[in-house]
CSV table of C-alpha atoms in Angstrom, one decimal:
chain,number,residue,atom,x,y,z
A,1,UNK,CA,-5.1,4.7,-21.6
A,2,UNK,CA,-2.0,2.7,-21.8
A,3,UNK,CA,-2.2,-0.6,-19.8
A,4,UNK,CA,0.7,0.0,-17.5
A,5,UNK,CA,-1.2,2.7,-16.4
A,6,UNK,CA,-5.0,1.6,-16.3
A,7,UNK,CA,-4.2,-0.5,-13.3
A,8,UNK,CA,-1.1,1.5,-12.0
A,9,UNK,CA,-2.1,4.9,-11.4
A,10,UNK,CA,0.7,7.7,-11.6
A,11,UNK,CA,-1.3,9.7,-8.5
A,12,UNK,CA,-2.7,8.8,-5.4
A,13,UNK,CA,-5.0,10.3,-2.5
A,14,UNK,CA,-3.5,9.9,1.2
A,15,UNK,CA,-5.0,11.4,4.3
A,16,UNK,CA,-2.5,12.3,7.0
A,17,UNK,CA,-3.6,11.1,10.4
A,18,UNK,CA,-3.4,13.3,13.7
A,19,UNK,CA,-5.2,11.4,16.2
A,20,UNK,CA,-4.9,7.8,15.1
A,21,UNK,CA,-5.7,4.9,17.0
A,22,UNK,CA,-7.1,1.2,16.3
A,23,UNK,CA,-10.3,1.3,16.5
A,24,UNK,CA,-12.1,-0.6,18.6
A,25,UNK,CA,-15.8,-0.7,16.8
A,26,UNK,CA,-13.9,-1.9,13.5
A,27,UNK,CA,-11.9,-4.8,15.8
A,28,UNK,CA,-15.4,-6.8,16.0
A,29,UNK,CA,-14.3,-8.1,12.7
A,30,UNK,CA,-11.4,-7.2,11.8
A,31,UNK,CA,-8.9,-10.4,12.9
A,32,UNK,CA,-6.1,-8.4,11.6
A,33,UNK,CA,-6.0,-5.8,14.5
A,34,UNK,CA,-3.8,-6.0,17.5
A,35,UNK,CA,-3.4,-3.8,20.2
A,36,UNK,CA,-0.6,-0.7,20.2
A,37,UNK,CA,1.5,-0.4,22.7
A,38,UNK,CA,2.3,3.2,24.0
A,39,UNK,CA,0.1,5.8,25.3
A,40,UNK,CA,-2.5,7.3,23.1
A,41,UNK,CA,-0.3,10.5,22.7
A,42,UNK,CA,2.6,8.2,20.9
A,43,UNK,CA,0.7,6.2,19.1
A,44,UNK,CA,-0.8,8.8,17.2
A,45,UNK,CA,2.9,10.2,16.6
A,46,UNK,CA,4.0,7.1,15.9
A,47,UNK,CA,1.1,6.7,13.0
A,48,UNK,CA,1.8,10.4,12.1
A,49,UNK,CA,5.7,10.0,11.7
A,50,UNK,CA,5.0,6.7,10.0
A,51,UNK,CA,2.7,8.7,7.8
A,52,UNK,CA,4.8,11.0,6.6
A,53,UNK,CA,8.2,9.2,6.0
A,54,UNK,CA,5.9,6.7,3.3
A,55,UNK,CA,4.4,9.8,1.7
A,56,UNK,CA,8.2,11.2,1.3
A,57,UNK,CA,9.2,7.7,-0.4
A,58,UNK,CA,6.5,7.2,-2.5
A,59,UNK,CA,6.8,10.7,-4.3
A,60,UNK,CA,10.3,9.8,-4.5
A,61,UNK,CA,9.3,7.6,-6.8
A,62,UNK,CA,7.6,10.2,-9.0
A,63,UNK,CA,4.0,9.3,-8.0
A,64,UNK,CA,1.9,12.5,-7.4
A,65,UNK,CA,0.7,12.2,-4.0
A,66,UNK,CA,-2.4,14.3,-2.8
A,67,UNK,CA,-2.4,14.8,0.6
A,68,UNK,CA,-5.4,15.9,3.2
A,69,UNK,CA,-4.8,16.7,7.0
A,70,UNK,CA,-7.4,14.8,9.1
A,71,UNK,CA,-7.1,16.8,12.5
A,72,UNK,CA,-8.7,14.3,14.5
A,73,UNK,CA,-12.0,16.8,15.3
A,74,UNK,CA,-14.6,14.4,13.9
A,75,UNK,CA,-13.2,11.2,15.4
A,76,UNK,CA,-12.3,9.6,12.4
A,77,UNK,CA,-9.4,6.9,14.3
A,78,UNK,CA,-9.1,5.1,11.0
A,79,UNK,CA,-9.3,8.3,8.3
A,80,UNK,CA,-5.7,6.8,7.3
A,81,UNK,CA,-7.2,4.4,5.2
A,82,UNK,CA,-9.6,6.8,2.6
A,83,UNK,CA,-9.3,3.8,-0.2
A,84,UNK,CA,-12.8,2.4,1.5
A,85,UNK,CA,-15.3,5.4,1.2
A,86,UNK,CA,-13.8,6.2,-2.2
A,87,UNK,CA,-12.5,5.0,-5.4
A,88,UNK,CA,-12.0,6.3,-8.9
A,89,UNK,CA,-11.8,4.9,-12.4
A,90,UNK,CA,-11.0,6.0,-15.7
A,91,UNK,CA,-14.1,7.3,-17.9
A,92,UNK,CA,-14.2,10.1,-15.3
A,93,UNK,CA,-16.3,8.1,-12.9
A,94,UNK,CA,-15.9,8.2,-9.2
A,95,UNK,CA,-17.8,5.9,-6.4
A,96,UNK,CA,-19.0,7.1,-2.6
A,97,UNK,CA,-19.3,3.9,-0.8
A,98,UNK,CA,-21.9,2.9,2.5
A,99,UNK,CA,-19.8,1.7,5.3
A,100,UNK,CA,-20.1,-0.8,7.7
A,101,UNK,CA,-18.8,0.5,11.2
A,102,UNK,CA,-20.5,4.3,12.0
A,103,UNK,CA,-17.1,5.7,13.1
A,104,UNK,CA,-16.0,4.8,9.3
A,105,UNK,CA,-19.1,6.9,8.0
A,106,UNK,CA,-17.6,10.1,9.4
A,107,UNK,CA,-14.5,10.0,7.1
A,108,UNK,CA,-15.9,11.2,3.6
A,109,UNK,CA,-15.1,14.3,3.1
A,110,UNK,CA,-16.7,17.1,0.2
A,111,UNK,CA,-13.0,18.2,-0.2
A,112,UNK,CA,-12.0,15.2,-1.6
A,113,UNK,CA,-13.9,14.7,-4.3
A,114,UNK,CA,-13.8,18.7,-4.7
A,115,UNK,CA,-10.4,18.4,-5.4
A,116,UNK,CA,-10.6,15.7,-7.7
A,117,UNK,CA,-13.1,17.5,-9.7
A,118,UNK,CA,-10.9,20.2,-9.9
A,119,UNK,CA,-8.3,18.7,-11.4
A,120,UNK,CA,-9.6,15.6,-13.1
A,121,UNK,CA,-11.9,14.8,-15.0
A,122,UNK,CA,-15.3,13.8,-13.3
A,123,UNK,CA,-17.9,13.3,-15.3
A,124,UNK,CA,-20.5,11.6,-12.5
A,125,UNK,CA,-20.3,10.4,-9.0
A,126,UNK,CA,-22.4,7.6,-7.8
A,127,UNK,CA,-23.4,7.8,-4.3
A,128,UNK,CA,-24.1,4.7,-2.7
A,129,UNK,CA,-23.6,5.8,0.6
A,130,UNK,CA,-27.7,6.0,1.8
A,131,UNK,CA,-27.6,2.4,1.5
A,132,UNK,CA,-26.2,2.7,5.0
A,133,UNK,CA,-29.9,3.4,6.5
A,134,UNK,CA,-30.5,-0.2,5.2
A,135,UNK,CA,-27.9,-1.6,6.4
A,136,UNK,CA,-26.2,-2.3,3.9
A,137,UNK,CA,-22.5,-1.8,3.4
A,138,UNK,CA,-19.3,-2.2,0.5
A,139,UNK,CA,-16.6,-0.2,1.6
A,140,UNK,CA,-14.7,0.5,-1.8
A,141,UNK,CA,-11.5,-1.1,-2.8
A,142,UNK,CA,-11.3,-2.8,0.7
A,143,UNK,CA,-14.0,-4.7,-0.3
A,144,UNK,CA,-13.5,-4.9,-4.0
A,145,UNK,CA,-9.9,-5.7,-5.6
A,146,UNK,CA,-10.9,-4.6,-8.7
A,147,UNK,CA,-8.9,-5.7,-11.9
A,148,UNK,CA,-9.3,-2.5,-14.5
A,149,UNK,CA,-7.4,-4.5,-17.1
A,150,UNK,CA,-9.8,-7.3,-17.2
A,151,UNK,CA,-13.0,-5.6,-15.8
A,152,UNK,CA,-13.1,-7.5,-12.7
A,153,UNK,CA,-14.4,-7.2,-8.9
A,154,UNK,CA,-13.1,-9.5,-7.1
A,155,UNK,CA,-15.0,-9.7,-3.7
A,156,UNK,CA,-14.9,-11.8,-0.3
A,157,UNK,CA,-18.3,-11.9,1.1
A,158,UNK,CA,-18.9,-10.5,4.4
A,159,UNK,CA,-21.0,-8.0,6.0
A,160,UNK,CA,-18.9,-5.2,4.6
A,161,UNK,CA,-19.1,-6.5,0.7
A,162,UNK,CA,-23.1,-6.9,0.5
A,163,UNK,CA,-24.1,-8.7,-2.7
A,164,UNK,CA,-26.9,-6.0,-3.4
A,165,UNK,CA,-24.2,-3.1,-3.2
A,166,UNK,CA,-21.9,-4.7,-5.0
A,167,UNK,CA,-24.0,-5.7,-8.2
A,168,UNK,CA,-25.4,-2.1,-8.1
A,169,UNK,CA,-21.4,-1.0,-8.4
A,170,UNK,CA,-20.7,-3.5,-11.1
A,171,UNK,CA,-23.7,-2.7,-12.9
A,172,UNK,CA,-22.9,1.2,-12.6
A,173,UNK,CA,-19.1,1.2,-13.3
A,174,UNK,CA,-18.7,-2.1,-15.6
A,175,UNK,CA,-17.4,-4.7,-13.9
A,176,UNK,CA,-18.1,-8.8,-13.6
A,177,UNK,CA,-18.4,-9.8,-9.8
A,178,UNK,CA,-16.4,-12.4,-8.9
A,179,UNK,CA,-17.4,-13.4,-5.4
A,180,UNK,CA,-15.8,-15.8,-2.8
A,181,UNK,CA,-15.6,-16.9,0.8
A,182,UNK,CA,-12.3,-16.4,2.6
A,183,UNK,CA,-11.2,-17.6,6.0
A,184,UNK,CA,-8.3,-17.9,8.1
A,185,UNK,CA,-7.3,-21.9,9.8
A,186,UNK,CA,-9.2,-21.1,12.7
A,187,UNK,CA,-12.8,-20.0,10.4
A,188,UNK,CA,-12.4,-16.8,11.0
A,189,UNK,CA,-13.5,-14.6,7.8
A,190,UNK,CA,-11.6,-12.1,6.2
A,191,UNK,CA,-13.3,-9.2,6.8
A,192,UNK,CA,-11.9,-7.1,3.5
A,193,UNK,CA,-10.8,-8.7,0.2
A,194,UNK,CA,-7.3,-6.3,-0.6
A,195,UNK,CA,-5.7,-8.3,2.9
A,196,UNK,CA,-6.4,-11.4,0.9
A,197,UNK,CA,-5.4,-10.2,-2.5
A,198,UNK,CA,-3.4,-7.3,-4.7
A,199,UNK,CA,-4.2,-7.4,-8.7
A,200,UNK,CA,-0.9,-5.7,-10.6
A,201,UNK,CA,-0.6,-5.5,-14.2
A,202,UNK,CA,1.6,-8.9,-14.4
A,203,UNK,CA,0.9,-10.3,-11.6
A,204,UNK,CA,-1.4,-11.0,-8.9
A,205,UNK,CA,-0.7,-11.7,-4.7
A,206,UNK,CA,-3.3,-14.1,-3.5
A,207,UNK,CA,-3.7,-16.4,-0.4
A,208,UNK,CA,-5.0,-19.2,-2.2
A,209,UNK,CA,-5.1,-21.8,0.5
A,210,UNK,CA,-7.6,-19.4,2.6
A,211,UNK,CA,-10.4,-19.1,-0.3
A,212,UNK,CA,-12.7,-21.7,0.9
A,213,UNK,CA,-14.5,-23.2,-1.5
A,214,UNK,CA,-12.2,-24.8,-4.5
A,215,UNK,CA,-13.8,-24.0,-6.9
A,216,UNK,CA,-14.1,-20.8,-7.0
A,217,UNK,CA,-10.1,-20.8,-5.4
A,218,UNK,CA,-9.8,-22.4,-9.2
A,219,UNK,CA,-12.0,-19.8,-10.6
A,220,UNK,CA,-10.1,-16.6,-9.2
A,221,UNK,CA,-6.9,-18.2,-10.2
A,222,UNK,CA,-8.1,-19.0,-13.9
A,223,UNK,CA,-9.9,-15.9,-14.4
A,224,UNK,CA,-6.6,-14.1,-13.4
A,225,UNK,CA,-4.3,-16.4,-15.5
A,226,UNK,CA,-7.0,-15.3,-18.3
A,227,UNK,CA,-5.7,-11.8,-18.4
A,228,UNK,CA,-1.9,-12.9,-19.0
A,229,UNK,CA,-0.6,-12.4,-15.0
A,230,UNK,CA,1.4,-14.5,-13.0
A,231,UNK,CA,-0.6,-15.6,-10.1
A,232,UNK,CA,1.8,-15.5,-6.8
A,233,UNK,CA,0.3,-17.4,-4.3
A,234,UNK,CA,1.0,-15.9,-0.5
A,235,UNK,CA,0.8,-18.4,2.6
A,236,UNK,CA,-1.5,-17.1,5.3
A,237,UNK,CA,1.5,-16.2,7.2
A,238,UNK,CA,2.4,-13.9,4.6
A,239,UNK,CA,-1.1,-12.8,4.3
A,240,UNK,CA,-1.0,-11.9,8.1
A,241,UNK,CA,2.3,-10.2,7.2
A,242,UNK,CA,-0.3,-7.9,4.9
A,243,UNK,CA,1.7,-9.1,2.2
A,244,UNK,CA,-1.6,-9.2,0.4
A,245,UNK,CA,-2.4,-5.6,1.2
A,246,UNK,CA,0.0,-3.5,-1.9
A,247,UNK,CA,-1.0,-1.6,-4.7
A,248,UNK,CA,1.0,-1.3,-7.8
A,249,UNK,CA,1.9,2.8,-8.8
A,250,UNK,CA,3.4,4.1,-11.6
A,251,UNK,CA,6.3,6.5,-10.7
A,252,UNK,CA,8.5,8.4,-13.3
A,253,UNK,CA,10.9,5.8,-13.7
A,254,UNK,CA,8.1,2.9,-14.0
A,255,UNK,CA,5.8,0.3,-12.2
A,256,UNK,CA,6.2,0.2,-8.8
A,257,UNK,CA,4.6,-1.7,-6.2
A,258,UNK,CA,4.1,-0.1,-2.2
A,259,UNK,CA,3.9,-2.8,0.5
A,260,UNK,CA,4.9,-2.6,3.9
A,261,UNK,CA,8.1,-3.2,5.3
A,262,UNK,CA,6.6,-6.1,7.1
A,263,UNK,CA,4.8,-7.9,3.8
A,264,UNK,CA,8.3,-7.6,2.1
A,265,UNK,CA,10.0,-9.6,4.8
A,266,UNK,CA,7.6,-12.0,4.7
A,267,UNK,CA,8.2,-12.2,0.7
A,268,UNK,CA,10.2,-15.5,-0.2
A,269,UNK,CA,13.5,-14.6,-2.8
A,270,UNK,CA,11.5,-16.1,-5.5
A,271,UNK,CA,8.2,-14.2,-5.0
A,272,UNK,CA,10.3,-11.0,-5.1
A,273,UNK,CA,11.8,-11.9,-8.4
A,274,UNK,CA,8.7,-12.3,-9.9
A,275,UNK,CA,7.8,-8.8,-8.9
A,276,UNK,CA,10.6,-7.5,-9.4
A,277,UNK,CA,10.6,-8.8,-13.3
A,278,UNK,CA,7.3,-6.4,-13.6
A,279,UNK,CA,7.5,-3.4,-11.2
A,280,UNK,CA,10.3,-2.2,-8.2
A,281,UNK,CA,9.6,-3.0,-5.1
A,282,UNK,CA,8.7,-0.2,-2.4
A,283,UNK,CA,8.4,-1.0,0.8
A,284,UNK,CA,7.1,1.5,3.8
A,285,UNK,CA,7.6,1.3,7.3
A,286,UNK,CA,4.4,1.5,9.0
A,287,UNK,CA,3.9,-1.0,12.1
A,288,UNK,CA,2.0,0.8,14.1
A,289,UNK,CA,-0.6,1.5,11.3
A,290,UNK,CA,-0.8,-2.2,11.0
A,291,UNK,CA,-2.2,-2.1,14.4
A,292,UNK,CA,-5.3,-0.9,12.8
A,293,UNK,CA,-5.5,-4.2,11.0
A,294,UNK,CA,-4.9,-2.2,7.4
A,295,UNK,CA,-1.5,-2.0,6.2
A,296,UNK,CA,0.0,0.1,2.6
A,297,UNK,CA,-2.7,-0.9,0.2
A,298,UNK,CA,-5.6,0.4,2.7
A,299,UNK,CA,-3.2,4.3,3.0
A,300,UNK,CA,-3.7,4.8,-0.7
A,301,UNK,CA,-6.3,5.6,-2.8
A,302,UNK,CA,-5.3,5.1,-6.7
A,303,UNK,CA,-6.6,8.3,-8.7
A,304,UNK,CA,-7.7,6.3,-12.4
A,305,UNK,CA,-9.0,9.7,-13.9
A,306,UNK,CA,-7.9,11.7,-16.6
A,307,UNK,CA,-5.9,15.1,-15.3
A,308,UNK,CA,-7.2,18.3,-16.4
A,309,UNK,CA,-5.2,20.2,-19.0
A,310,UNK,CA,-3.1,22.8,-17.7
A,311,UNK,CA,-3.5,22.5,-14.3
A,312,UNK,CA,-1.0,21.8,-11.5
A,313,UNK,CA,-1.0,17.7,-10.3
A,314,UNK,CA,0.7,17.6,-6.7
């Protein structure tokens, strides 16, 4: 597999939300949520209309975009973000991850992974999720920005990134844990690693200054310089803009990279050059899915597998 593509996947899960809300079991911690304004009935058309315009924009772009319908019967308020209870890689492996917050549990789903068996290549699944009755949580590529280039997990410690779960991942699917504490002016932790940080091809988006111990700050950044990126260091304004929170595609015409309309305007000229040199820019309108305290990266869930031959991607 080409290196553009090993970390830039050309398809992409999305679950389409019909009763979403912020949830308040997740806002515990989660410092990123806010409340929505509205009543529950337009927030939840808001999120769906949202939903819908980025899908429409990111195929545009020639990514494959596989779409499920959450109907809002299981109460799932935060099924919009599927890129925590999942996550594929290439070598036909995919990972089922134990969640933190009990409404999150509900959100796996056999059709998922049904589909992706269908038309990629799965050789095994590892289930981790029955580490939940231990209490014991890493919820996916939330909790993991995981470089595919340089076999990397890059991983802010909290009580949904537990060090037990994730050397059991690394050890499974072949990565090097590279664990840090991460924390906003005030001490507050970050409660998922992809709001801190986004690992593209050339580049990386990190909010150096709220790493707290420096040396491991100097750590992430050398081990990132190691593998040839530029390292593009966000302010934690920017990284409450969820400038941190974007994922790099590839679309027919190239690299992309999907942030939210609000991380790009938080962007300085020169940081947007520097992206721009490796991958277009997409941004996606989604405000009041922000109100969940997730923003672009946390929508998408990057398919790294190997398409069946002769079948039908879309």
């Amino acid at each position: 597999m080409i290196r553009n593509v090993l970390q830039a996947p050309t398809s992409v899960v999305m679950i389409r939300p019909h009763a979403f809300r912020p949830n308040a079991e997740t806002a515990r911690d989660n410092a990123f949520q806010t409340d929505a304004p509205g009543t529950a009935q337009d927030i939840a058309a808001q999120a769906l209309a949202e939903f819908d315009a980025s899908v429409d924009l990111i195929r545009q772009h020639g990514v494959t975009v596989h779409v499920f319908d959450d109907d809002g019967s299981r109460d799932t308020p935060d099924s919009v973000f599927p890129n925590n209870w999942f996550s594929t890689h290439p070598g036909g492996l995919v990972g089922i991850y134990p969640m933190h917050a009990t409404s999150r549990r509900r959100e796996r789903r056999s059709d998922v992974i049904d589909m992706l068996k269908s038309h990629y290549r799965v050789e095994t699944v590892h289930d981790f999720s029955g580490l939940e009755a231990d209490g014991l949580a890493l919820e996916g590529t939330g909790a993991m920005v995981l470089d595919h280039i340089g076999r990397m997990a890059f991983t802010v410690t909290s009580n949904r990134a537990d060090p037990i779960v994730l050397e059991r991942f690394c050890t499974y699917f072949g990565y090097e844990p590279i664990a840090f504490a991460a924390a906003d002016a005030a001490g507050t932790a970050v409660y998922h690693t992809n709001v801190l940080m986004c690992i593209a091809t050339d580049f990386a988006l990190v909010g150096l200054s709220m790493i707290t111990d420096p040396t491991r700050r100097d750590v992430v950044v050398q081990r990132l310089q190691d593998t040839g990126r530029d390292v593009i260091d966000l302010s934690e304004a920017q990284i409450g803009a969820f400038a941190g929170n974007a994922i790099e595609l590839t679309g027919t015409a190239g690299r992309v990279l999907v942030l939210s309309r609000t991380a790009y305007d938080s962007l300085t000229p020169a940081q947007r050059d520097i992206i721009s040199a490796s991958a277009a820019l997409v941004p996606i309108t989604v405000p009041t899915i922000e109100h969940a305290g997730g923003s672009a990266r946390c929508m998408i869930a990057g398919v790294h597998l190997t398409p069946r031959p002769n079948r039908s991607i879309g």
